[in-house]
Amino acid sequence: MSGWIKIYREITRHWIWDNPSYFKAWISILLTVNHDDNKVLINGEIIECKRGQSLYSLEGWVKVFGKGWTKQKVRTFFNLLKSDAMINTEGLRKTTRLTVCNYDKYQNMQHADNTDSTRTQHGLNTDSTPNKNDKKDKNEKNEKSLELRETKFISEVYQNEIYPKEMLQKFISYWTEKNKSKTKMRFELEKTFEISRRLTTWASRDKNYNKLKKDNDGYDFTDQFVREVTRDL
């Protein structure tokens, strides 16, 4: 079983990126659908579920997406995805079949298989070529691992919906900056990193966020919250 999905940077220009709740739900869909063909037993009936598909009721997707989701919100979200040719849905008697369009774009193992077979074939011919291919393969795996960690970090940051999207984007841009060797992000170089506490500190220093809070509430609750948190440290 593959433990990763591919997320291209172009998603930052996609409409789904602008809605943290929708973005998190979309990532959940990609992580939930089957990575290979399968058959599922539902209420005594065997139903085929192919690669890139899932068999969940609307209530099931409400549970997958988590807090703040309702059946109506799921319907609205799915209609948006279908209008943009991102998914298809098929109502079955006992469930709903969801299909991610162009699923291979997010998890295509062909390239990885070709890399392994090429390395094996070349190993029969020379002693030096395998070392080069091993290094290339290692670099590719590191890149995939880095992208996965970055995607996970972004998803976790966007769960903090109490903060403005612009502030979260700046926070992400700063803490996901890569080191010189492109193997780690800035937040991974910290001894400890708790997103909620870091966001609290970031918000306390963000002039636009504090101005917005003062304009809306007439009081800077962020500073008060920071004082309460740090008082117990």
mmCIF file of C-alpha atoms in Angstrom:
data_model
loop_
_atom_site.group_PDB
_atom_site.id
_atom_site.type_symbol
_atom_site.label_atom_id
_atom_site.label_comp_id
_atom_site.label_asym_id
_atom_site.label_seq_id
_atom_site.Cartn_x
_atom_site.Cartn_y
_atom_site.Cartn_z
ATOM 1 C CA MET A 1 0.000 0.000 0.000
ATOM 2 C CA SER A 2 1.328 3.421 -0.961
ATOM 3 C CA GLY A 3 1.486 5.908 1.885
ATOM 4 C CA TRP A 4 1.420 9.114 -0.102
ATOM 5 C CA ILE A 5 -0.479 11.209 -2.628
ATOM 6 C CA LYS A 6 0.882 13.821 -5.011
ATOM 7 C CA ILE A 7 -0.194 17.422 -4.522
ATOM 8 C CA TYR A 8 1.010 19.887 -7.153
ATOM 9 C CA ARG A 9 1.863 23.459 -6.196
ATOM 10 C CA GLU A 10 -0.621 24.692 -8.800
ATOM 11 C CA ILE A 11 -3.359 23.899 -6.277
ATOM 12 C CA THR A 12 -2.450 27.174 -4.542
ATOM 13 C CA ARG A 13 -4.042 28.919 -7.544
ATOM 14 C CA HIS A 14 -7.149 26.738 -7.452
ATOM 15 C CA TRP A 15 -10.469 27.963 -6.045
ATOM 16 C CA ILE A 16 -10.489 25.172 -3.452
ATOM 17 C CA TRP A 17 -7.314 26.597 -1.882
ATOM 18 C CA ASP A 18 -9.203 29.767 -0.929
ATOM 19 C CA ASN A 19 -11.602 27.858 1.318
ATOM 20 C CA PRO A 20 -9.740 26.076 4.157
ATOM 21 C CA SER A 21 -12.722 23.863 4.979
ATOM 22 C CA TYR A 22 -13.115 22.726 1.360
ATOM 23 C CA PHE A 23 -9.366 22.243 0.923
ATOM 24 C CA LYS A 24 -9.158 20.007 3.981
ATOM 25 C CA ALA A 25 -12.181 18.018 2.766
ATOM 26 C CA TRP A 26 -10.622 17.573 -0.685
ATOM 27 C CA ILE A 27 -7.417 16.209 0.833
ATOM 28 C CA SER A 28 -9.568 13.882 2.951
ATOM 29 C CA ILE A 29 -11.244 12.568 -0.201
ATOM 30 C CA LEU A 30 -7.892 11.872 -1.876
ATOM 31 C CA LEU A 31 -6.679 10.033 1.228
ATOM 32 C CA THR A 32 -9.928 8.075 1.644
ATOM 33 C CA VAL A 33 -10.627 6.674 -1.830
ATOM 34 C CA ASN A 34 -9.242 3.261 -2.790
ATOM 35 C CA HIS A 35 -5.668 3.098 -4.081
ATOM 36 C CA ASP A 36 -6.517 -0.153 -5.908
ATOM 37 C CA ASP A 37 -9.607 -2.123 -6.968
ATOM 38 C CA ASN A 38 -11.592 -3.742 -4.193
ATOM 39 C CA LYS A 39 -14.966 -5.226 -3.278
ATOM 40 C CA VAL A 40 -16.955 -4.088 -0.256
ATOM 41 C CA LEU A 41 -19.726 -5.891 1.626
ATOM 42 C CA ILE A 42 -22.513 -3.443 2.487
ATOM 43 C CA ASN A 43 -25.664 -4.717 4.189
ATOM 44 C CA GLY A 44 -25.224 -8.193 2.756
ATOM 45 C CA GLU A 45 -24.480 -7.011 -0.797
ATOM 46 C CA ILE A 46 -21.046 -7.142 -2.468
ATOM 47 C CA ILE A 47 -20.321 -3.870 -4.274
ATOM 48 C CA GLU A 48 -17.297 -3.262 -6.497
ATOM 49 C CA CYS A 49 -15.179 -0.263 -5.540
ATOM 50 C CA LYS A 50 -12.399 0.504 -8.016
ATOM 51 C CA ARG A 51 -9.187 2.480 -7.720
ATOM 52 C CA GLY A 52 -9.936 6.140 -7.021
ATOM 53 C CA GLN A 53 -13.432 5.357 -5.727
ATOM 54 C CA SER A 54 -15.149 5.192 -2.343
ATOM 55 C CA LEU A 55 -18.474 3.923 -1.048
ATOM 56 C CA TYR A 56 -19.797 6.257 1.620
ATOM 57 C CA SER A 57 -23.231 7.644 2.357
ATOM 58 C CA LEU A 58 -23.617 11.371 2.893
ATOM 59 C CA GLU A 59 -23.670 10.667 6.631
ATOM 60 C CA GLY A 60 -20.387 8.811 6.200
ATOM 61 C CA TRP A 61 -18.753 11.779 4.510
ATOM 62 C CA VAL A 62 -20.010 14.074 7.279
ATOM 63 C CA LYS A 63 -18.035 11.916 9.731
ATOM 64 C CA VAL A 64 -14.968 11.854 7.466
ATOM 65 C CA PHE A 65 -14.911 15.642 7.028
ATOM 66 C CA GLY A 66 -15.490 16.255 10.720
ATOM 67 C CA LYS A 67 -16.730 19.172 12.789
ATOM 68 C CA GLY A 68 -18.859 21.783 11.038
ATOM 69 C CA TRP A 69 -20.072 19.522 8.231
ATOM 70 C CA THR A 70 -23.702 18.603 7.509
ATOM 71 C CA LYS A 71 -25.361 16.522 4.798
ATOM 72 C CA GLN A 72 -26.407 19.705 2.991
ATOM 73 C CA LYS A 73 -22.874 21.117 3.122
ATOM 74 C CA VAL A 74 -21.537 17.835 1.721
ATOM 75 C CA ARG A 75 -24.081 17.984 -1.139
ATOM 76 C CA THR A 76 -23.096 21.565 -1.939
ATOM 77 C CA PHE A 77 -19.392 20.686 -1.854
ATOM 78 C CA PHE A 78 -19.849 17.642 -4.090
ATOM 79 C CA ASN A 79 -21.854 19.705 -6.595
ATOM 80 C CA LEU A 80 -18.984 22.203 -6.766
ATOM 81 C CA LEU A 81 -16.468 19.401 -7.334
ATOM 82 C CA LYS A 82 -18.649 17.843 -10.035
ATOM 83 C CA SER A 83 -19.125 21.179 -11.790
ATOM 84 C CA ASP A 84 -15.320 21.456 -12.008
ATOM 85 C CA ALA A 85 -14.926 17.845 -13.206
ATOM 86 C CA MET A 86 -13.043 16.833 -10.055
ATOM 87 C CA ILE A 87 -15.373 13.996 -9.010
ATOM 88 C CA ASN A 88 -18.348 11.987 -10.203
ATOM 89 C CA THR A 89 -21.000 10.476 -7.949
ATOM 90 C CA GLU A 90 -23.379 7.604 -8.571
ATOM 91 C CA GLY A 91 -26.301 6.946 -6.268
ATOM 92 C CA LEU A 92 -26.588 3.255 -5.432
ATOM 93 C CA ARG A 93 -29.390 1.569 -3.535
ATOM 94 C CA LYS A 94 -27.507 1.409 -0.244
ATOM 95 C CA THR A 95 -24.701 3.934 -0.648
ATOM 96 C CA THR A 96 -23.077 6.471 -2.982
ATOM 97 C CA ARG A 97 -20.145 5.705 -5.248
ATOM 98 C CA LEU A 98 -17.720 8.634 -5.456
ATOM 99 C CA THR A 99 -15.060 8.631 -8.176
ATOM 100 C CA VAL A 100 -12.102 11.027 -8.235
ATOM 101 C CA CYS A 101 -11.516 12.138 -11.826
ATOM 102 C CA ASN A 102 -7.959 11.624 -13.129
ATOM 103 C CA TYR A 103 -6.970 9.813 -9.936
ATOM 104 C CA ASP A 104 -3.594 8.810 -11.405
ATOM 105 C CA LYS A 105 -2.637 12.474 -11.243
ATOM 106 C CA TYR A 106 -2.573 12.162 -7.457
ATOM 107 C CA GLN A 107 -1.182 8.643 -7.107
ATOM 108 C CA ASN A 108 0.549 7.106 -10.108
ATOM 109 C CA MET A 109 2.892 4.253 -9.267
ATOM 110 C CA GLN A 110 4.085 3.709 -12.861
ATOM 111 C CA HIS A 111 7.019 6.086 -12.489
ATOM 112 C CA ALA A 112 8.154 4.422 -9.275
ATOM 113 C CA ASP A 113 7.878 0.959 -10.860
ATOM 114 C CA ASN A 114 9.888 2.091 -13.876
ATOM 115 C CA THR A 115 12.589 3.499 -11.606
ATOM 116 C CA ASP A 116 12.929 0.189 -9.772
ATOM 117 C CA SER A 117 13.045 -1.908 -12.962
ATOM 118 C CA THR A 118 15.580 0.408 -14.587
ATOM 119 C CA ARG A 119 17.831 0.187 -11.567
ATOM 120 C CA THR A 120 17.662 -3.634 -11.640
ATOM 121 C CA GLN A 121 18.356 -3.872 -15.370
ATOM 122 C CA HIS A 122 21.321 -1.524 -15.263
ATOM 123 C CA GLY A 123 22.713 -3.432 -12.307
ATOM 124 C CA LEU A 124 23.395 -6.362 -14.610
ATOM 125 C CA ASN A 125 25.565 -4.228 -16.881
ATOM 126 C CA THR A 126 27.796 -2.012 -14.726
ATOM 127 C CA ASP A 127 28.823 -1.421 -11.143
ATOM 128 C CA SER A 128 28.651 2.380 -11.294
ATOM 129 C CA THR A 129 25.176 2.862 -12.773
ATOM 130 C CA PRO A 130 23.273 1.379 -9.802
ATOM 131 C CA ASN A 131 24.892 3.900 -7.486
ATOM 132 C CA LYS A 132 23.682 6.752 -9.679
ATOM 133 C CA ASN A 133 20.194 5.301 -9.908
ATOM 134 C CA ASP A 134 20.097 4.622 -6.170
ATOM 135 C CA LYS A 135 20.959 8.258 -5.522
ATOM 136 C CA LYS A 136 18.328 9.442 -7.995
ATOM 137 C CA ASP A 137 15.729 7.120 -6.497
ATOM 138 C CA LYS A 138 16.597 8.319 -2.993
ATOM 139 C CA ASN A 139 16.271 11.949 -4.074
ATOM 140 C CA GLU A 140 12.873 11.255 -5.636
ATOM 141 C CA LYS A 141 11.656 9.543 -2.467
ATOM 142 C CA ASN A 142 12.906 12.460 -0.374
ATOM 143 C CA GLU A 143 11.046 14.901 -2.614
ATOM 144 C CA LYS A 144 7.824 12.902 -2.299
ATOM 145 C CA SER A 145 8.268 12.659 1.463
ATOM 146 C CA LEU A 146 8.870 16.405 1.701
ATOM 147 C CA GLU A 147 5.763 17.172 -0.365
ATOM 148 C CA LEU A 148 3.675 14.869 1.809
ATOM 149 C CA ARG A 149 4.937 16.485 5.020
ATOM 150 C CA GLU A 150 4.290 19.932 3.583
ATOM 151 C CA THR A 151 0.749 18.973 2.551
ATOM 152 C CA LYS A 152 0.058 17.588 6.026
ATOM 153 C CA PHE A 153 1.422 20.759 7.648
ATOM 154 C CA ILE A 154 -0.695 23.006 5.409
ATOM 155 C CA SER A 155 -3.818 20.966 6.135
ATOM 156 C CA GLU A 156 -3.237 21.180 9.900
ATOM 157 C CA VAL A 157 -2.632 24.932 9.760
ATOM 158 C CA TYR A 158 -5.871 25.520 7.839
ATOM 159 C CA GLN A 159 -7.822 23.746 10.569
ATOM 160 C CA ASN A 160 -7.342 26.927 12.632
ATOM 161 C CA GLU A 161 -10.183 28.769 10.930
ATOM 162 C CA ILE A 162 -10.389 31.483 13.603
ATOM 163 C CA TYR A 163 -7.527 33.266 11.845
ATOM 164 C CA PRO A 164 -7.774 35.126 8.502
ATOM 165 C CA LYS A 165 -6.726 33.194 5.418
ATOM 166 C CA GLU A 166 -4.115 35.819 4.495
ATOM 167 C CA MET A 167 -2.419 35.426 7.861
ATOM 168 C CA LEU A 168 -2.408 31.631 7.593
ATOM 169 C CA GLN A 169 -0.861 31.857 4.121
ATOM 170 C CA LYS A 170 1.981 34.039 5.424
ATOM 171 C CA PHE A 171 2.488 31.640 8.331
ATOM 172 C CA ILE A 172 2.667 28.670 5.936
ATOM 173 C CA SER A 173 4.979 30.457 3.506
ATOM 174 C CA TYR A 174 7.435 31.294 6.290
ATOM 175 C CA TRP A 175 7.497 27.956 8.101
ATOM 176 C CA THR A 176 7.609 25.754 4.969
ATOM 177 C CA GLU A 177 10.704 27.467 3.580
ATOM 178 C CA LYS A 178 13.254 24.765 2.682
ATOM 179 C CA ASN A 179 16.820 24.497 3.928
ATOM 180 C CA LYS A 180 19.750 24.598 1.492
ATOM 181 C CA SER A 181 19.705 20.854 0.902
ATOM 182 C CA LYS A 182 15.933 20.929 0.279
ATOM 183 C CA THR A 183 15.410 18.095 2.769
ATOM 184 C CA LYS A 184 13.670 19.913 5.619
ATOM 185 C CA MET A 185 11.349 22.839 6.161
ATOM 186 C CA ARG A 186 11.912 25.648 8.616
ATOM 187 C CA PHE A 187 9.403 24.328 11.154
ATOM 188 C CA GLU A 188 11.123 20.915 11.138
ATOM 189 C CA LEU A 189 14.372 22.517 12.259
ATOM 190 C CA GLU A 190 12.744 23.723 15.469
ATOM 191 C CA LYS A 191 13.263 21.664 18.633
ATOM 192 C CA THR A 192 9.519 21.694 19.280
ATOM 193 C CA PHE A 193 6.708 23.011 17.118
ATOM 194 C CA GLU A 194 3.083 23.221 18.226
ATOM 195 C CA ILE A 195 1.019 24.858 15.493
ATOM 196 C CA SER A 196 -1.668 26.322 17.756
ATOM 197 C CA ARG A 197 0.855 28.052 20.035
ATOM 198 C CA ARG A 198 2.945 29.273 17.112
ATOM 199 C CA LEU A 199 -0.172 30.739 15.496
ATOM 200 C CA THR A 200 -1.074 32.506 18.731
ATOM 201 C CA THR A 201 2.360 34.109 18.831
ATOM 202 C CA TRP A 202 2.224 34.935 15.113
ATOM 203 C CA ALA A 203 -1.211 36.541 15.476
ATOM 204 C CA SER A 204 0.001 38.673 18.385
ATOM 205 C CA ARG A 205 2.655 40.140 16.080
ATOM 206 C CA ASP A 206 0.459 40.490 13.007
ATOM 207 C CA LYS A 207 -0.584 44.141 12.794
ATOM 208 C CA ASN A 208 -3.348 43.521 10.259
ATOM 209 C CA TYR A 209 -4.877 40.770 12.389
ATOM 210 C CA ASN A 210 -4.777 42.874 15.556
ATOM 211 C CA LYS A 211 -6.247 45.854 13.726
ATOM 212 C CA LEU A 212 -9.064 43.652 12.438
ATOM 213 C CA LYS A 213 -9.772 42.359 15.945
ATOM 214 C CA LYS A 214 -9.808 45.885 17.357
ATOM 215 C CA ASP A 215 -12.083 47.155 14.576
ATOM 216 C CA ASN A 216 -14.520 44.295 15.121
ATOM 217 C CA ASP A 217 -14.439 44.054 18.884
ATOM 218 C CA GLY A 218 -12.993 47.322 20.111
ATOM 219 C CA TYR A 219 -10.489 45.322 22.159
ATOM 220 C CA ASP A 220 -7.348 43.357 21.432
ATOM 221 C CA PHE A 221 -8.303 39.869 22.596
ATOM 222 C CA THR A 222 -5.190 38.363 21.031
ATOM 223 C CA ASP A 223 -2.861 40.103 23.484
ATOM 224 C CA GLN A 224 -5.044 39.009 26.360
ATOM 225 C CA PHE A 225 -5.013 35.417 25.126
ATOM 226 C CA VAL A 226 -1.234 35.442 24.745
ATOM 227 C CA ARG A 227 -0.838 36.733 28.295
ATOM 228 C CA GLU A 228 -3.137 34.019 29.630
ATOM 229 C CA VAL A 229 -1.299 31.273 27.749
ATOM 230 C CA THR A 230 2.216 32.422 28.632
ATOM 231 C CA ARG A 231 1.263 33.014 32.255
ATOM 232 C CA ASP A 232 0.928 29.245 32.779
ATOM 233 C CA LEU A 233 4.192 28.352 31.031
#
